[in-house]
Amino acid sequence: MQEYVAFYEAHPVGFVTIIALFGLLVGSFLNVVALRLPVMLERTWKRECREWLGGGEAAPREEERFNLIVPRSHCPSCGHKITALENIPVISWLVLRGKCHACGMRISFQYPAVELAAAVLAMVVAWHFGVTWQTLAALGLTWTLLALSVIDIRTQLLPDVITLPLLWAGIILNFGGLFTNLESAVLGAIMGYMALWTVYQLFRLLTGKEGMGFGDFKLLAALGAWLGWEYLPLIILLSAVVGAVVGLSLIALRGRDRNIPIPFGPYLAGGGWIALLWGEEIMRAYLGPTAF
C-alpha cells in the first residue's frame, strides 16, 4: 500500500488525471440518480398513500420495474436503447452533437455538464488534499453535493435518503477526527439544523410564507457534521453570496420572475464545498492567524 501511495505522491499529475477520469464515470451515474431517484420516491409516496387510503390493502404493482439500474437508459422520444458507445461520458454527447442517434431529438446539456463538473471538482479535491483519506472522503462529499444540487434544481427537493446518510457519514468519519473532532461534528449537526429551522420559523411568522424547505435544514446539518460547528457561519455566508450572485444573474440575463422560487440547496452545497477546501484559509485571513 505504501508503495502505491509513494508512487502517486511522486506523480501528482497522473494521480489527479486518474481521479478526473473516474469523476467522469461517477458524473454519468449522478445523472441517473438525479433523473430517477425523484421518480422512484414519487412512486413510493403514491404507493404508500394508496395503501393508507385503502385501509392497508396492497397497492397494485407498477407496470414497469423502475430503479437506478432498470430499465436500461433509452431515448424518451423514440425509445431507442442507449448503447455502450453512446454512453461514454462527454465524448458521446459531442460525437452525437447532442442529439439522439435514432430520432434526432435533442439530448439535454445537463448530461455532459454534470459529468464535466464531477470530473473538474474531483480534480480540485485531489490536488488540494493529495493522496490521503481526506481525499477519498471529500470526493464522496463532493459528488453527493453535486447530485443533491442537480436534484434540487430540477425538482426543488433534497431527498432524506441522501441528506440523512450524508449527515451520519460526517459524524462517523469524524470519530477519528478526519476533518474535525467528534464534539464539533455533533454540535455542527445540531446547530446547522437549528440555524435554518429558526430562520424558517421567523420568516413564516413575519410573512406567512415558507422561505425554504426542511431539506435545506438537513443539508446544513450534514455540512456541520462534516466540517464542525465553527464553519457554519462561513458556509451560510458563502451560500448567501453565491445565491445572490447567481440569482441576480438569472434575473438580469434571463428576466427570471422574482416571485419564482430559487432552490437554496445548490448554494448551500457550493458554500459547503468551498469551506471544505479553503474554509480555514478564509477564516484565518478574516480573523487572523490565531483563528485556529
Short mmCIF file of C-alpha atoms in Angstrom, two decimals:
data_model
loop_
_atom_site.label_atom_id
_atom_site.label_comp_id
_atom_site.label_asym_id
_atom_site.label_seq_id
_atom_site.Cartn_x
_atom_site.Cartn_y
_atom_site.Cartn_z
CA MET A 1 0.00 0.00 0.00
CA GLN A 2 2.80 2.39 0.90
CA GLU A 3 4.40 1.77 -2.48
CA TYR A 4 1.22 2.89 -4.27
CA VAL A 5 0.97 5.99 -2.08
CA ALA A 6 4.59 6.87 -2.74
CA PHE A 7 4.08 6.37 -6.49
CA TYR A 8 1.06 8.68 -6.65
CA GLU A 9 2.73 11.26 -4.43
CA ALA A 10 5.65 11.26 -6.85
CA HIS A 11 3.31 11.71 -9.83
CA PRO A 12 0.63 14.18 -8.71
CA VAL A 13 -0.48 15.00 -12.26
CA GLY A 14 -1.07 11.32 -13.01
CA PHE A 15 -2.96 10.91 -9.74
CA VAL A 16 -5.22 13.88 -10.49
CA THR A 17 -5.79 12.65 -14.06
CA ILE A 18 -6.92 9.23 -12.84
CA ILE A 19 -9.29 10.88 -10.37
CA ALA A 20 -10.68 13.10 -13.15
CA LEU A 21 -11.35 10.12 -15.42
CA PHE A 22 -13.09 8.32 -12.59
CA GLY A 23 -15.04 11.51 -11.92
CA LEU A 24 -16.41 11.41 -15.47
CA LEU A 25 -17.79 7.92 -14.83
CA VAL A 26 -19.24 8.99 -11.50
CA GLY A 27 -20.81 12.01 -13.18
CA SER A 28 -22.61 9.71 -15.61
CA PHE A 29 -24.04 7.78 -12.66
CA LEU A 30 -25.01 11.02 -10.91
CA ASN A 31 -27.14 11.91 -13.93
CA VAL A 32 -29.00 8.64 -13.46
CA VAL A 33 -29.50 9.36 -9.76
CA ALA A 34 -30.71 12.91 -10.40
CA LEU A 35 -33.23 11.77 -13.01
CA ARG A 36 -34.50 8.54 -11.50
CA LEU A 37 -34.40 9.00 -7.74
CA PRO A 38 -37.18 11.64 -7.64
CA VAL A 39 -39.38 9.37 -9.79
CA MET A 40 -38.65 6.42 -7.50
CA LEU A 41 -39.55 8.48 -4.44
CA GLU A 42 -42.75 9.74 -6.07
CA ARG A 43 -43.82 6.18 -6.87
CA THR A 44 -43.10 5.13 -3.31
CA TRP A 45 -45.13 8.03 -1.89
CA LYS A 46 -48.07 7.22 -4.18
CA ARG A 47 -47.95 3.55 -3.25
CA GLU A 48 -47.89 4.39 0.46
CA CYS A 49 -50.81 6.78 0.01
CA ARG A 50 -52.82 4.13 -1.82
CA GLU A 51 -52.13 1.61 0.92
CA TRP A 52 -53.12 4.09 3.63
CA LEU A 53 -56.30 5.22 1.85
CA GLY A 54 -57.18 1.63 1.05
CA GLY A 55 -57.09 0.63 4.69
CA GLY A 56 -53.83 -1.29 4.44
CA GLU A 57 -54.61 -3.19 1.25
CA ALA A 58 -51.70 -3.93 -1.01
CA ALA A 59 -51.13 -1.38 -3.75
CA PRO A 60 -51.27 -2.52 -7.37
CA ARG A 61 -47.94 -3.38 -8.89
CA GLU A 62 -46.18 -0.84 -11.04
CA GLU A 63 -46.44 -1.57 -14.74
CA GLU A 64 -42.69 -1.40 -15.09
CA ARG A 65 -39.83 -2.10 -12.71
CA PHE A 66 -38.01 1.15 -12.13
CA ASN A 67 -34.83 1.82 -10.14
CA LEU A 68 -31.31 3.11 -10.65
CA ILE A 69 -30.40 0.06 -12.77
CA VAL A 70 -33.50 -0.91 -14.74
CA PRO A 71 -34.94 -0.15 -17.19
CA ARG A 72 -31.99 0.40 -19.46
CA SER A 73 -31.36 4.01 -20.47
CA HIS A 74 -33.29 4.98 -23.58
CA CYS A 75 -34.43 7.98 -25.57
CA PRO A 76 -37.65 9.38 -24.06
CA SER A 77 -38.90 10.29 -27.53
CA CYS A 78 -38.43 7.15 -29.62
CA GLY A 79 -37.42 4.56 -27.02
CA HIS A 80 -34.04 3.88 -28.63
CA LYS A 81 -31.87 1.89 -26.20
CA ILE A 82 -28.64 3.71 -25.41
CA THR A 83 -25.65 1.58 -26.40
CA ALA A 84 -22.33 1.48 -24.55
CA LEU A 85 -20.66 3.55 -27.28
CA GLU A 86 -23.42 6.15 -26.99
CA ASN A 87 -22.94 6.35 -23.23
CA ILE A 88 -19.30 7.41 -22.99
CA PRO A 89 -19.17 10.49 -20.71
CA VAL A 90 -18.99 13.80 -22.62
CA ILE A 91 -17.45 12.22 -25.74
CA SER A 92 -20.64 10.50 -26.86
CA TRP A 93 -22.64 13.71 -26.43
CA LEU A 94 -20.13 15.59 -28.57
CA VAL A 95 -19.98 12.89 -31.26
CA LEU A 96 -23.77 12.72 -31.42
CA ARG A 97 -23.87 16.54 -31.46
CA GLY A 98 -26.29 16.50 -28.58
CA LYS A 99 -28.97 14.53 -30.46
CA CYS A 100 -30.44 11.05 -30.32
CA HIS A 101 -28.81 8.76 -32.92
CA ALA A 102 -32.18 7.25 -33.85
CA CYS A 103 -34.67 10.12 -33.97
CA GLY A 104 -32.57 13.27 -33.71
CA MET A 105 -34.25 14.51 -30.53
CA ARG A 106 -32.03 16.95 -28.63
CA ILE A 107 -30.20 15.49 -25.63
CA SER A 108 -30.09 17.77 -22.60
CA PHE A 109 -26.83 19.62 -21.96
CA GLN A 110 -27.24 18.53 -18.33
CA TYR A 111 -25.58 15.20 -19.10
CA PRO A 112 -22.13 16.42 -20.20
CA ALA A 113 -22.31 19.37 -17.79
CA VAL A 114 -22.75 17.12 -14.74
CA GLU A 115 -20.07 14.72 -15.99
CA LEU A 116 -17.59 17.55 -16.51
CA ALA A 117 -18.48 19.11 -13.16
CA ALA A 118 -17.91 15.79 -11.38
CA ALA A 119 -14.50 15.45 -13.04
CA VAL A 120 -13.33 19.04 -12.51
CA LEU A 121 -14.45 19.20 -8.88
CA ALA A 122 -12.77 15.84 -8.25
CA MET A 123 -9.52 17.16 -9.75
CA VAL A 124 -9.58 20.15 -7.43
CA VAL A 125 -10.24 17.96 -4.40
CA ALA A 126 -7.47 15.50 -5.32
CA TRP A 127 -4.96 18.28 -5.94
CA HIS A 128 -5.89 20.02 -2.67
CA PHE A 129 -5.76 17.03 -0.31
CA GLY A 130 -3.29 14.81 -2.15
CA VAL A 131 -3.04 11.07 -1.55
CA THR A 132 -4.88 10.97 1.77
CA TRP A 133 -8.01 9.53 3.35
CA GLN A 134 -9.37 13.07 3.32
CA THR A 135 -9.36 12.95 -0.49
CA LEU A 136 -11.44 9.79 -0.54
CA ALA A 137 -13.99 11.23 1.90
CA ALA A 138 -14.03 14.65 0.24
CA LEU A 139 -14.69 13.06 -3.15
CA GLY A 140 -17.72 11.28 -1.73
CA LEU A 141 -18.99 14.51 -0.20
CA THR A 142 -18.33 16.47 -3.40
CA TRP A 143 -20.18 14.07 -5.68
CA THR A 144 -23.07 13.78 -3.21
CA LEU A 145 -23.42 17.56 -3.06
CA LEU A 146 -23.40 17.69 -6.85
CA ALA A 147 -26.19 15.11 -7.07
CA LEU A 148 -28.24 16.97 -4.47
CA SER A 149 -27.76 20.24 -6.34
CA VAL A 150 -28.99 18.80 -9.63
CA ILE A 151 -32.00 17.18 -7.95
CA ASP A 152 -32.88 20.41 -6.14
CA ILE A 153 -32.62 22.46 -9.33
CA ARG A 154 -34.84 20.02 -11.20
CA THR A 155 -37.43 19.24 -8.52
CA GLN A 156 -36.79 21.58 -5.55
CA LEU A 157 -36.32 18.51 -3.38
CA LEU A 158 -33.41 17.43 -1.19
CA PRO A 159 -34.23 13.76 -0.52
CA ASP A 160 -33.82 12.39 3.01
CA VAL A 161 -32.38 9.20 1.53
CA ILE A 162 -29.30 11.27 0.64
CA THR A 163 -29.11 14.06 3.23
CA LEU A 164 -29.56 11.89 6.32
CA PRO A 165 -26.91 9.26 5.39
CA LEU A 166 -24.63 12.18 4.50
CA LEU A 167 -25.13 13.61 7.99
CA TRP A 168 -24.33 10.30 9.68
CA ALA A 169 -21.32 9.77 7.43
CA GLY A 170 -19.88 13.08 8.62
CA ILE A 171 -20.27 12.11 12.28
CA ILE A 172 -18.84 8.62 11.74
CA LEU A 173 -15.81 9.88 9.80
CA ASN A 174 -15.08 12.44 12.48
CA PHE A 175 -14.90 9.76 15.16
CA GLY A 176 -11.29 9.63 14.07
CA GLY A 177 -11.01 13.39 13.57
CA LEU A 178 -10.80 13.27 9.78
CA PHE A 179 -11.96 16.87 9.33
CA THR A 180 -12.81 17.94 12.89
CA ASN A 181 -13.31 16.39 16.32
CA LEU A 182 -16.42 14.41 17.24
CA GLU A 183 -17.80 17.05 19.61
CA SER A 184 -17.60 19.75 16.95
CA ALA A 185 -19.23 17.42 14.40
CA VAL A 186 -22.19 16.63 16.65
CA LEU A 187 -22.64 20.29 17.57
CA GLY A 188 -22.34 21.16 13.89
CA ALA A 189 -25.18 18.82 13.01
CA ILE A 190 -27.42 20.19 15.78
CA MET A 191 -26.64 23.86 15.23
CA GLY A 192 -26.77 23.55 11.45
CA TYR A 193 -30.31 22.22 11.56
CA MET A 194 -31.49 24.64 14.23
CA ALA A 195 -30.00 27.68 12.49
CA LEU A 196 -32.08 27.37 9.33
CA TRP A 197 -35.08 26.00 11.22
CA THR A 198 -35.11 29.19 13.29
CA VAL A 199 -34.84 31.38 10.19
CA TYR A 200 -37.67 29.38 8.59
CA GLN A 201 -39.96 29.84 11.59
CA LEU A 202 -39.24 33.58 11.88
CA PHE A 203 -39.81 34.11 8.15
CA ARG A 204 -43.09 32.21 8.26
CA LEU A 205 -44.19 34.17 11.32
CA LEU A 206 -43.44 37.51 9.66
CA THR A 207 -44.64 36.80 6.12
CA GLY A 208 -46.98 33.83 6.39
CA LYS A 209 -44.88 32.08 3.72
CA GLU A 210 -42.39 29.23 3.77
CA GLY A 211 -38.99 30.57 2.75
CA MET A 212 -37.20 27.23 2.42
CA GLY A 213 -37.73 23.51 2.75
CA PHE A 214 -36.77 21.12 5.52
CA GLY A 215 -34.23 19.53 3.19
CA ASP A 216 -32.15 22.69 3.48
CA PHE A 217 -32.02 22.28 7.28
CA LYS A 218 -30.80 18.71 6.92
CA LEU A 219 -28.20 19.63 4.31
CA LEU A 220 -26.70 22.33 6.52
CA ALA A 221 -26.78 19.88 9.43
CA ALA A 222 -24.86 17.39 7.28
CA LEU A 223 -22.25 20.01 6.36
CA GLY A 224 -21.95 20.91 10.05
CA ALA A 225 -21.37 17.24 10.84
CA TRP A 226 -18.58 17.05 8.25
CA LEU A 227 -16.77 20.31 8.99
CA GLY A 228 -17.77 21.22 12.54
CA TRP A 229 -19.91 23.95 14.04
CA GLU A 230 -17.13 26.54 13.66
CA TYR A 231 -17.62 26.54 9.89
CA LEU A 232 -21.38 27.10 9.91
CA PRO A 233 -21.29 30.93 9.78
CA LEU A 234 -18.83 30.78 6.88
CA ILE A 235 -20.95 28.21 5.00
CA ILE A 236 -24.08 30.34 5.39
CA LEU A 237 -22.22 33.49 4.32
CA LEU A 238 -20.70 31.81 1.27
CA SER A 239 -24.08 30.31 0.36
CA ALA A 240 -25.74 33.72 0.55
CA VAL A 241 -23.05 35.30 -1.62
CA VAL A 242 -23.20 32.55 -4.25
CA GLY A 243 -27.01 32.62 -4.18
CA ALA A 244 -27.13 36.38 -4.57
CA VAL A 245 -24.71 36.38 -7.49
CA VAL A 246 -26.46 33.53 -9.32
CA GLY A 247 -29.96 34.82 -8.56
CA LEU A 248 -29.25 38.34 -9.74
CA SER A 249 -27.52 36.97 -12.83
CA LEU A 250 -30.59 34.88 -13.71
CA ILE A 251 -32.84 37.90 -13.29
CA ALA A 252 -30.56 40.12 -15.37
CA LEU A 253 -29.75 37.65 -18.14
CA ARG A 254 -32.99 35.67 -18.44
CA GLY A 255 -35.52 38.03 -16.95
CA ARG A 256 -36.40 35.45 -14.31
CA ASP A 257 -39.54 36.31 -12.36
CA ARG A 258 -38.54 37.42 -8.87
CA ASN A 259 -41.52 35.52 -7.48
CA ILE A 260 -40.33 32.17 -8.87
CA PRO A 261 -38.62 30.29 -6.02
CA ILE A 262 -34.92 29.61 -6.43
CA PRO A 263 -33.71 26.44 -4.67
CA PHE A 264 -31.24 27.18 -1.88
CA GLY A 265 -29.73 23.69 -1.79
CA PRO A 266 -27.17 24.26 -4.58
CA TYR A 267 -25.93 27.41 -2.87
CA LEU A 268 -25.58 25.59 0.45
CA ALA A 269 -23.72 22.84 -1.36
CA GLY A 270 -21.44 25.38 -3.05
CA GLY A 271 -20.75 27.21 0.21
CA GLY A 272 -20.04 23.94 2.00
CA TRP A 273 -17.69 22.74 -0.76
CA ILE A 274 -15.72 26.00 -0.71
CA ALA A 275 -15.49 25.80 3.08
CA LEU A 276 -14.31 22.19 2.83
CA LEU A 277 -11.33 23.16 0.70
CA TRP A 278 -10.46 26.72 1.69
CA GLY A 279 -12.51 27.41 4.81
CA GLU A 280 -9.54 27.50 7.14
CA GLU A 281 -7.61 29.89 4.90
CA ILE A 282 -10.63 32.19 4.54
CA MET A 283 -11.21 32.29 8.28
CA ARG A 284 -7.55 32.88 9.01
CA ALA A 285 -7.48 35.73 6.51
CA TYR A 286 -10.54 37.30 8.14
CA LEU A 287 -9.98 36.54 11.82
CA GLY A 288 -6.19 36.46 11.85
CA PRO A 289 -3.61 33.71 12.37
CA THR A 290 -4.95 32.88 15.85
CA ALA A 291 -8.38 31.85 14.50
CA PHE A 292 -7.44 28.14 14.82
#
